[in-house]
Amino acid sequence: MTNITIAWMAFPFFIGFVIYLLPKIDRWLALLTGLVSIAYAMLVFFSMPSASDVLPIQLLDNFGVTLAVDQLSAYFILTNAVVTTAVIFYCWGSGRTAFFYMQAIIMHGSVNATFICSDFISLYVALEVLSVAAFLLIAYPRTDKSIWVGLRYLFVSNTAMLFYLLGAVLVYQAHHSFNFAGLRGAPPEATAFIVLGLLVKGGIFVTGLWLPLTHSESQSPVSAMLSGAVVKSAVFPLVRCALMVEEIDPIVRFFGVGTAVLGVCYAVFEKDTKRTLAFSTISQLGFVMAAPVVAGFYALTHGLVKSAVFLIAGSLPSRNFKELQSKPIDTKMWIALTIASFSISGFPLLSGFGAKVLTSKNLLDWQVVAMNIAAVGTAIIFAKFIFLPHGKSEEQIKVQPGFWWAMVLLIGGLFVANVVYYEAYTLENIVKPLATIAIAWVAHFLIFKRLSIRLPRAIEKFDHQIGIMTLMLILLFWVEYGRNYIS
Amino acid sequence: MLLEAFVFATIFIGFFGVILKKNLIMKIISMDVMSTGVIAYYVLLAARTGFVTPIVTEANDVAYADPVPQAVILTAIVIGFSITALMLVSAMKLAKDNPTLETNVIEENNTP
């Protein structure tokens, strides 16, 4: 298993360069990589049937790279693999060059690597490779706008990673090891720096407000990958640390709740489809973090839904909800959009239901109220998509040839993933999400559909995003300092 | 202790340069200053235990510098350098339509 893991981790990087050497078969190679990752995730599920099984890998000597594979990683790997495969299908006939597939596959590889890292430096390297690949994908159209959006992303994430590096060396100073477990007993500033870096990188809470612009202004397949898989690369280490070191757990849960509520507050007022989805990503990451024990399954269902909806949003006639009201969308596309929206709202029969039930069972008392509000908010956001008019549209929009293959994979995945937690189907569990959706739809028609409030976007400006890091750093430092010295 | 203060001063000067400088190139350079500070911090911590280069020689019983942070930061230097290079290329591309390279102007032109 150790050898398979290492071969699988290196495979996307190797294939990435081969794609550039053999541009004729670029799509096939990219597809192969996606399928290999799906197979690997399945292998992990079958060879480690219990959630507590871990495969620790120590490369080189004492100070070498440490990796750890378990079921939690397998869920995240599966998410990444399915999203990448779907995006490759989507791009199949779009005439994108080998360069695009190469970057997509290298990004896939580095996201995979983050899901099995268990020391801070390997994680740093994986996250930085990922930033570069993501930048190149965002800037792929080479317009001024795309370059600026990419540059802004690279700038914010690199600054955050510098703080992260500072934290990593403080952990090393305390324990002479970079392992995640070193956060226990590390000085408060170490935790503050590392958590800050990961929060910014993952697009969480106010430090994550760089995300809406980046995810909404990229091309649809890139947004799908960024929202479906890439943001989770920084959430995963937070979840892993929360599970390994119980002192981190309340911090991760707290920011989970914060970002879940903040994301929906912005998203319900948003009038643009892709920005709504990006804010919804900020909020959904909160659900992943709110209950670290079951984060994997929630991340999987969110990844499938979000990438499907981003791909659909890219094929709609307009990005503005107002204009979409007067332009009916194709019925087949509407059905796919509705299934995905129902899943994320937590409707039974789809795996989003199981994920929501599982998460809500693992919440702590103080989280419950806020998370229920966020769940209603999520259903309101997706009511906006469900109640779009549909029918035979006059102007046929050209859909990418691979579009339906991608949809079959992603939405099929939503049905299949039900097997993970079929115990969720009890009467009591089914009533609650239905009530949530009912409340949300009433609220949608009575209140939010009629409102037209434009929230200010000043906080999303580049300078403010960097500045917010200082505020967050101070907040984290006081939280950590208080915990260490008062208790 | 004094050295540590200087290192942190470098990091924060760099960081505030990123926020306060208006010009894109200056922002990139500020980020590089910040990155230099972080690298210096790694080197400083590695030298806590001694200054001798950690290579096995006959005189084994000397105060070695810790090789691990140095090895680690080498990776970070390379990554930092490549990212700075990418950013400068983007700045070059952006300079065609925004010759002053003032970030607030670029941001205004390119945000919907």
XYZ file of C-alpha atoms in Angstrom:
599
model
C 0.000 0.000 0.000
C 2.868 2.376 0.794
C 4.354 1.926 -2.672
C 0.983 2.315 -4.344
C 0.401 5.535 -2.417
C 3.718 7.024 -3.446
C 3.294 5.961 -7.070
C -0.217 7.401 -7.132
C 0.944 10.691 -5.598
C 3.731 11.102 -8.159
C 1.579 9.979 -11.097
C -0.232 13.284 -11.832
C 3.042 15.247 -11.811
C 4.635 12.762 -14.195
C 1.591 12.724 -16.469
C 1.411 16.512 -16.301
C 4.766 16.802 -18.034
C 4.047 13.910 -20.398
C 0.917 15.776 -21.550
C 3.096 18.643 -22.650
C 5.393 16.271 -24.557
C 2.528 14.393 -26.211
C -0.086 17.099 -26.806
C -2.071 14.872 -29.218
C -3.369 12.627 -26.443
C -3.629 15.326 -23.761
C -7.280 14.742 -22.899
C -6.918 10.983 -22.660
C -3.956 11.267 -20.320
C -5.788 13.792 -18.172
C -8.830 11.547 -18.025
C -6.638 8.585 -17.095
C -5.191 10.530 -14.165
C -8.651 11.362 -12.873
C -9.727 7.730 -13.105
C -6.545 6.523 -11.381
C -7.320 8.825 -8.448
C -10.895 7.544 -8.244
C -9.548 3.984 -8.208
C -7.025 4.849 -5.497
C -9.703 6.421 -3.279
C -11.829 3.277 -3.680
C -8.832 1.123 -2.819
C -8.348 3.085 0.400
C -12.013 2.640 1.307
C -11.805 -1.114 0.788
C -8.437 -1.711 2.422
C -9.255 0.461 5.466
C -12.852 -0.324 6.306
C -12.789 1.328 9.731
C -12.624 5.090 10.207
C -9.792 4.730 12.715
C -7.422 2.864 10.346
C -4.447 4.995 9.364
C -1.584 4.231 7.031
C 1.379 6.318 8.244
C 4.262 6.729 5.810
C 7.666 8.075 6.794
C 9.927 8.845 3.853
C 13.700 9.238 4.203
C 14.986 9.764 7.697
C 13.611 11.171 10.930
C 13.225 14.636 9.448
C 11.824 13.380 6.156
C 8.380 13.701 4.654
C 5.531 12.208 6.665
C 2.276 11.194 5.068
C -0.885 9.661 6.501
C -3.740 8.086 4.589
C -7.089 7.247 6.123
C -10.774 7.347 5.263
C -10.952 11.101 5.775
C -8.257 11.575 3.105
C -10.041 9.100 0.847
C -13.227 11.196 0.879
C -11.304 14.330 -0.046
C -9.286 12.482 -2.713
C -12.474 11.085 -4.207
C -13.978 14.584 -4.303
C -10.960 15.938 -6.117
C -10.819 12.999 -8.532
C -14.496 13.126 -9.490
C -14.448 16.908 -9.917
C -11.320 16.787 -12.085
C -12.714 13.982 -14.242
C -15.977 15.851 -14.728
C -14.115 19.023 -15.697
C -12.008 17.096 -18.232
C -15.233 15.718 -19.756
C -16.686 19.227 -19.838
C -13.631 20.604 -21.633
C -13.436 17.657 -24.051
C -14.575 19.432 -27.207
C -13.753 22.983 -26.172
C -10.452 23.224 -28.023
C -8.392 24.017 -24.974
C -4.670 23.475 -25.455
C -2.395 20.881 -23.859
C -1.198 23.641 -21.507
C -4.614 23.805 -19.877
C -4.780 20.053 -19.286
C -1.219 20.016 -17.996
C -1.979 22.688 -15.409
C -5.261 21.049 -14.471
C -3.516 17.738 -13.850
C -0.648 19.291 -11.896
C -3.196 21.125 -9.794
C -5.035 17.842 -9.301
C -1.791 16.226 -8.155
C -0.926 18.950 -5.680
C -4.432 18.956 -4.224
C -4.120 15.178 -3.802
C -0.799 15.676 -2.049
C -2.324 18.069 0.498
C -4.862 15.395 1.434
C -2.213 12.936 2.570
C 0.377 15.316 4.085
C 0.882 15.123 7.794
C 3.693 17.600 8.287
C 3.711 21.337 7.806
C 6.495 21.586 5.261
C 5.179 18.990 2.797
C 1.869 20.758 3.107
C 3.511 24.107 2.390
C 5.151 22.781 -0.765
C 1.898 21.190 -1.975
C -0.073 24.381 -1.311
C 2.449 26.537 -3.156
C 2.528 24.269 -6.216
C -1.223 24.469 -6.137
C -1.194 28.290 -6.053
C 1.053 28.446 -9.100
C -1.041 25.941 -11.066
C -4.274 27.676 -10.037
C -2.828 31.055 -11.069
C -1.908 29.715 -14.503
C -5.400 28.242 -14.934
C -7.143 31.446 -13.841
C -4.938 33.490 -16.182
C -5.420 30.999 -19.057
C -7.530 33.388 -21.213
C -4.636 35.939 -20.922
C -6.965 38.918 -20.754
C -6.039 41.783 -18.448
C -8.920 40.916 -16.190
C -7.975 37.271 -15.808
C -4.336 38.152 -15.173
C -5.321 40.642 -12.488
C -7.688 38.162 -10.811
C -4.957 35.524 -10.873
C -2.268 37.900 -9.628
C -4.496 38.978 -6.776
C -5.056 35.340 -5.827
C -1.338 34.564 -5.961
C -0.513 37.659 -3.906
C -3.033 37.006 -1.149
C -2.189 33.335 -0.871
C 1.566 33.878 -0.939
C 1.414 36.507 1.804
C -0.683 34.137 3.888
C 1.769 31.320 3.293
C 4.629 33.477 4.564
C 2.812 33.776 7.881
C 2.240 30.064 7.766
C 5.982 29.440 7.328
C 6.666 31.545 10.416
C 4.252 29.372 12.362
C 5.849 26.201 11.023
C 9.311 27.160 12.243
C 7.938 28.018 15.687
C 6.436 24.539 15.861
C 9.808 23.115 14.857
C 11.518 25.141 17.538
C 9.243 23.677 20.186
C 9.351 20.025 19.117
C 12.178 19.540 16.614
C 9.621 18.136 14.225
C 7.239 19.625 11.659
C 4.529 17.066 12.306
C 0.910 18.276 12.669
C 0.856 16.814 16.169
C 3.449 19.438 17.161
C 0.702 22.048 17.413
C 0.044 20.629 20.848
C 2.381 22.424 23.196
C 3.580 24.875 20.545
C 3.602 28.560 21.549
C 0.318 30.422 20.904
C 1.835 32.535 18.136
C 2.713 29.376 16.198
C -0.897 28.236 16.150
C -2.086 31.750 15.315
C 0.266 32.060 12.309
C -0.514 28.600 10.944
C -4.259 28.864 11.369
C -4.196 32.324 9.757
C -2.343 30.977 6.721
C -4.765 28.116 6.270
C -7.864 30.262 6.825
C -6.790 32.716 4.132
C -5.763 29.993 1.727
C -9.029 28.100 2.247
C -11.248 31.151 1.787
C -12.803 31.006 5.226
C -14.604 33.748 7.153
C -13.666 37.401 6.493
C -10.160 36.429 5.420
C -11.770 34.416 2.615
C -13.515 37.298 0.902
C -10.938 37.252 -1.893
C -12.729 34.099 -3.041
C -15.945 35.489 -4.631
C -14.129 37.560 -7.234
C -11.604 34.831 -8.035
C -14.159 32.068 -8.359
C -16.740 34.108 -10.226
C -14.438 35.705 -12.771
C -12.585 32.515 -13.754
C -13.853 30.392 -16.622
C -16.551 27.931 -15.564
C -14.441 24.736 -15.579
C -11.742 26.490 -13.547
C -14.315 27.833 -11.072
C -15.713 24.324 -10.771
C -12.304 22.928 -9.876
C -11.459 25.800 -7.528
C -14.741 25.631 -5.652
C -15.202 21.883 -5.806
C -11.752 20.703 -4.815
C -9.022 23.325 -4.453
C -10.424 25.311 -1.509
C -10.672 22.058 0.437
C -6.907 21.646 0.275
C -6.530 24.200 3.079
C -9.632 23.110 4.963
C -8.369 19.545 5.149
C -5.250 20.327 7.243
C -7.394 22.376 9.624
C -9.743 19.441 10.029
C -6.831 17.031 10.412
C -5.229 19.227 13.092
C -8.572 19.567 14.875
C -8.855 15.782 15.024
C -5.258 15.261 16.136
C -4.965 18.093 18.650
C -8.103 18.696 20.692
C -7.019 22.255 21.574
C -7.474 23.242 17.922
C -10.930 21.698 17.669
C -12.920 24.610 19.183
C -11.087 27.115 16.949
C -11.917 25.156 13.800
C -15.527 24.706 14.876
C -15.829 28.404 15.724
C -14.566 29.535 12.323
C -16.786 26.895 10.725
C -19.862 28.471 12.257
C -18.638 31.991 11.493
C -17.975 31.335 7.843
C -21.214 29.350 7.374
C -23.287 32.308 8.572
C -21.188 35.002 6.855
C -21.335 33.163 3.509
C -25.120 32.832 3.457
C -25.612 36.441 4.600
C -23.773 37.637 1.502
C -25.175 35.001 -0.845
C -28.884 35.611 -0.202
C -28.546 39.224 -1.350
C -26.373 38.522 -4.369
C -27.894 39.057 -7.809
C -25.238 37.340 -9.886
C -25.305 33.551 -10.299
C -21.584 32.842 -10.127
C -20.989 35.205 -7.226
C -23.880 33.613 -5.362
C -22.224 30.241 -5.850
C -18.857 31.556 -4.688
C -20.381 32.947 -1.482
C -22.179 29.668 -1.022
C -18.783 27.942 -1.193
C -17.563 30.146 1.680
C -20.606 29.101 3.664
C -20.423 25.398 2.800
C -16.799 25.192 3.926
C -18.208 26.160 7.300
C -20.354 23.033 7.319
C -17.263 20.968 6.518
C -15.349 22.511 9.420
C -18.203 22.646 11.934
C -18.018 18.904 12.576
C -14.444 17.768 11.861
C -15.168 14.071 12.507
C -17.496 13.795 9.531
C -15.926 16.473 7.347
C -15.025 14.024 4.564
C -18.530 13.083 3.533
C -19.792 16.652 3.588
C -16.822 17.756 1.484
C -17.602 15.049 -1.071
C -21.258 15.987 -1.486
C -20.452 19.696 -1.585
C -17.719 19.183 -4.179
C -20.050 17.260 -6.481
C -22.865 19.789 -6.203
C -20.777 22.910 -6.453
C -18.824 21.842 -9.511
C -22.030 20.692 -11.233
C -23.765 23.990 -10.526
C -20.737 26.040 -11.627
C -20.582 24.120 -14.919
C -24.324 24.690 -15.438
C -24.074 28.381 -14.499
C -21.435 28.746 -17.202
C -23.912 27.434 -19.799
C -26.849 29.646 -18.803
C -27.844 32.519 -21.103
C -27.046 35.170 -18.498
C -25.334 35.571 -15.156
C -27.949 37.932 -13.759
C -30.922 36.425 -11.917
C -33.191 39.258 -13.129
C -32.378 38.579 -16.759
C -32.714 34.833 -16.245
C -36.306 35.421 -15.081
C -37.178 36.550 -18.607
C -35.003 34.033 -20.442
C -36.255 30.483 -19.831
C -33.487 27.925 -19.534
C -33.430 24.572 -21.254
C -35.584 22.055 -19.333
C -32.937 19.311 -19.310
C -30.429 21.726 -17.849
C -32.982 22.928 -15.333
C -33.512 19.329 -14.140
C -29.776 18.875 -13.531
C -29.645 22.251 -11.751
C -32.631 21.330 -9.586
C -31.238 17.933 -8.554
C -27.967 19.551 -7.516
C -29.783 22.349 -5.663
C -32.004 19.866 -3.836
C -28.985 17.877 -2.750
C -27.198 20.852 -1.227
C -30.435 21.981 0.465
C -30.515 18.573 2.155
C -33.490 16.968 0.389
C -33.862 13.215 1.073
C -32.902 10.718 -1.684
C -29.769 12.701 -2.488
C -26.525 12.331 -0.593
C -26.569 15.955 0.581
C -29.306 14.808 2.951
C -27.086 12.153 4.559
C -24.223 14.629 4.856
C -26.412 17.259 6.526
C -27.836 14.722 8.994
C -24.391 13.365 9.800
C -22.974 16.863 10.337
C -25.886 17.993 12.508
C -25.510 14.908 14.701
C -21.884 15.834 15.403
C -22.424 19.496 16.230
C -21.852 20.805 19.725
C -24.682 22.537 21.561
C -23.452 26.060 20.960
C -23.204 25.465 17.229
C -26.725 24.170 16.618
C -28.697 27.414 16.324
C -26.217 29.147 14.016
C -25.846 26.099 11.796
C -29.625 25.747 11.448
C -29.800 29.372 10.344
C -27.043 28.662 7.832
C -28.938 25.590 6.578
C -32.076 27.668 5.986
C -29.894 30.273 4.264
C -28.428 27.619 1.975
C -31.897 26.470 0.990
C -32.861 30.112 0.262
C -29.800 30.550 -1.958
C -30.616 27.483 -3.979
C -34.331 28.329 -4.132
C -33.156 31.154 -6.405
C -31.834 28.519 -8.812
C -34.732 26.072 -8.455
C -37.376 28.679 -9.276
C -35.790 29.900 -12.476
C -38.228 29.678 -15.390
C -37.567 26.818 -17.766
C -38.938 25.606 -21.060
C -38.034 25.604 -24.696
C -35.663 28.512 -25.077
C -35.808 30.447 -28.343
C -32.097 30.998 -28.629
C -30.305 27.659 -28.485
C -27.205 27.942 -26.395
C -24.384 25.801 -27.613
C -23.537 23.330 -24.882
C -20.091 21.781 -24.760
C -20.279 18.221 -26.129
C -18.918 16.696 -22.923
C -21.299 18.700 -20.716
C -23.793 15.874 -20.225
C -21.061 13.362 -19.452
C -19.848 15.638 -16.677
C -23.397 15.998 -15.356
C -23.996 12.236 -15.401
C -20.812 11.708 -13.406
C -21.453 14.447 -10.827
C -25.176 13.943 -10.331
C -24.866 10.156 -10.528
C -22.289 10.504 -7.778
C -24.862 12.325 -5.645
C -27.204 9.332 -5.854
C -24.507 6.687 -5.396
C -22.969 8.419 -2.358
C -26.212 7.726 -0.481
C -24.847 4.275 0.384
C -22.325 5.850 2.740
C -24.901 6.765 5.329
C -28.158 5.016 4.495
C -28.961 4.839 8.240
C -29.958 8.495 7.938
C -33.339 7.544 6.511
C -35.546 7.657 9.576
C -38.768 9.599 9.829
C -37.363 12.030 12.369
C -34.364 12.830 10.203
C -36.468 13.302 7.082
C -38.918 15.779 8.610
C -36.288 18.304 9.679
C -34.711 19.049 6.264
C -38.151 19.174 4.665
C -39.205 21.747 7.254
C -35.977 23.677 6.639
C -36.600 23.749 2.901
C -40.246 24.772 3.407
C -39.266 27.684 5.672
C -36.577 28.706 3.222
C -38.925 28.732 0.239
C -41.510 30.796 2.100
C -38.770 33.238 3.082
C -37.546 33.296 -0.510
C -40.929 34.255 -1.940
C -42.008 36.612 0.822
C -38.787 38.419 1.532
C -35.653 37.775 -0.444
C -37.119 37.669 -3.942
C -38.454 41.197 -3.479
C -35.442 42.728 -1.837
C -32.824 44.397 -3.908
C -30.031 45.295 -1.534
C -26.533 45.638 -2.875
C -24.037 44.875 -0.173
C -20.882 46.998 -0.374
C -17.934 45.274 -1.966
C -15.203 47.440 -0.499
C -13.997 44.663 1.777
C -13.173 42.531 -1.242
C -10.599 45.045 -2.447
C -7.060 43.790 -2.598
C -5.570 46.124 0.028
C -8.377 45.395 2.460
C -7.939 41.677 2.033
C -4.286 41.938 3.003
C -5.156 44.310 5.855
C -7.779 41.963 7.250
C -5.017 39.427 7.796
C -3.561 41.654 10.537
C -6.912 41.896 12.279
C -7.423 38.162 12.045
C -3.901 37.554 13.295
C -4.593 39.693 16.370
C -7.889 37.893 16.981
C -6.271 34.460 16.658
C -3.394 35.488 18.858
C -5.697 36.631 21.646
C -7.796 33.508 21.389
C -4.705 31.342 21.646
C -3.023 33.472 24.291
C -6.159 33.503 26.407
C -6.536 29.764 26.150
C -2.928 29.081 27.109
C -2.510 31.453 29.992
C -5.925 31.896 31.500
C -6.974 28.280 31.724
C 17.024 38.581 20.980
C 18.032 41.776 19.189
C 18.533 39.852 15.972
C 15.094 38.341 16.357
C 13.606 41.806 16.735
C 15.341 42.938 13.542
C 14.048 39.891 11.680
C 10.484 40.547 12.785
C 10.894 44.218 11.904
C 11.875 43.151 8.368
C 8.835 40.897 8.107
C 6.432 43.590 9.246
C 8.040 46.331 7.154
C 7.549 44.056 4.163
C 3.982 43.277 5.140
C 3.009 46.905 5.608
C 4.739 47.725 2.342
C 2.337 45.324 0.640
C -0.593 47.233 2.115
C 0.637 50.814 1.932
C 2.562 50.988 -1.351
C 0.378 51.987 -4.285
C 2.526 50.714 -7.118
C 2.269 47.077 -8.110
C 6.015 46.601 -8.537
C 6.610 48.121 -5.106
C 4.057 45.738 -3.650
C 5.845 42.783 -5.210
C 9.185 43.981 -3.873
C 7.640 44.488 -0.425
C 6.435 40.917 -0.506
C 9.939 39.827 -1.350
C 11.258 41.804 1.637
C 8.764 40.025 3.831
C 9.849 36.705 2.400
C 13.497 37.613 3.083
C 12.550 38.251 6.691
C 10.957 34.829 7.017
C 14.032 33.178 5.486
C 16.277 35.078 7.892
C 14.185 33.837 10.780
C 14.731 30.220 9.741
C 18.461 30.797 9.448
C 18.515 32.545 12.808
C 16.737 29.680 14.551
C 19.047 27.159 12.886
C 22.031 28.998 14.369
C 20.706 28.779 17.935
C 22.684 25.592 18.587
C 25.937 26.698 16.950
C 27.519 28.090 13.819
C 29.592 25.205 12.446
C 28.439 23.915 9.070
C 26.787 20.551 9.704
C 29.148 18.355 7.671
C 30.694 15.247 9.223
C 34.433 15.839 9.761
C 37.072 14.548 12.168
C 36.271 17.154 14.768
C 32.825 15.787 15.605
C 32.395 17.380 18.956
C 31.537 20.959 17.953
C 28.423 23.106 18.104
C 26.659 22.430 14.797
C 24.020 24.612 13.250
C 20.730 22.755 12.935
C 20.584 21.596 9.283
C 16.815 20.936 9.137
C 15.432 24.498 9.016
C 18.136 25.423 6.505
C 17.201 22.536 4.239
C 13.537 23.382 4.547
C 13.945 27.064 3.833
C 15.908 26.282 0.682
C 12.703 24.877 -0.781
C 10.802 27.952 0.335
C 13.410 30.251 -1.253
C 13.040 28.517 -4.603
C 9.257 28.624 -4.409
C 9.310 32.277 -3.369
C 11.605 33.158 -6.213
C 9.457 31.410 -8.812
C 6.315 33.065 -7.531
C 7.953 36.483 -7.616
C 9.019 35.775 -11.198
C 5.443 34.864 -12.148
C 4.132 38.018 -10.506
C 6.639 40.207 -12.341
C 5.609 38.646 -15.654
C 1.972 39.433 -14.849
C 2.979 42.968 -13.949
C 4.701 43.258 -17.343
C 1.561 42.091 -19.103
C -0.626 44.469 -17.101
C 1.752 47.362 -17.776
C 0.700 47.459 -21.445
C -2.746 48.807 -20.611
C -2.002 50.325 -17.204
C 1.345 52.040 -17.655
C 1.372 53.604 -14.181
C 0.843 50.173 -12.556
C -1.143 51.692 -9.727
C -3.079 48.879 -8.132
C -6.235 50.821 -7.373
C -6.463 51.861 -11.026
C -5.851 48.301 -12.255
C -8.399 47.035 -9.781
C -11.002 49.549 -10.905
C -10.473 48.680 -14.558
C -10.689 44.955 -14.026
C -13.381 44.455 -11.410
C -16.923 44.065 -12.703
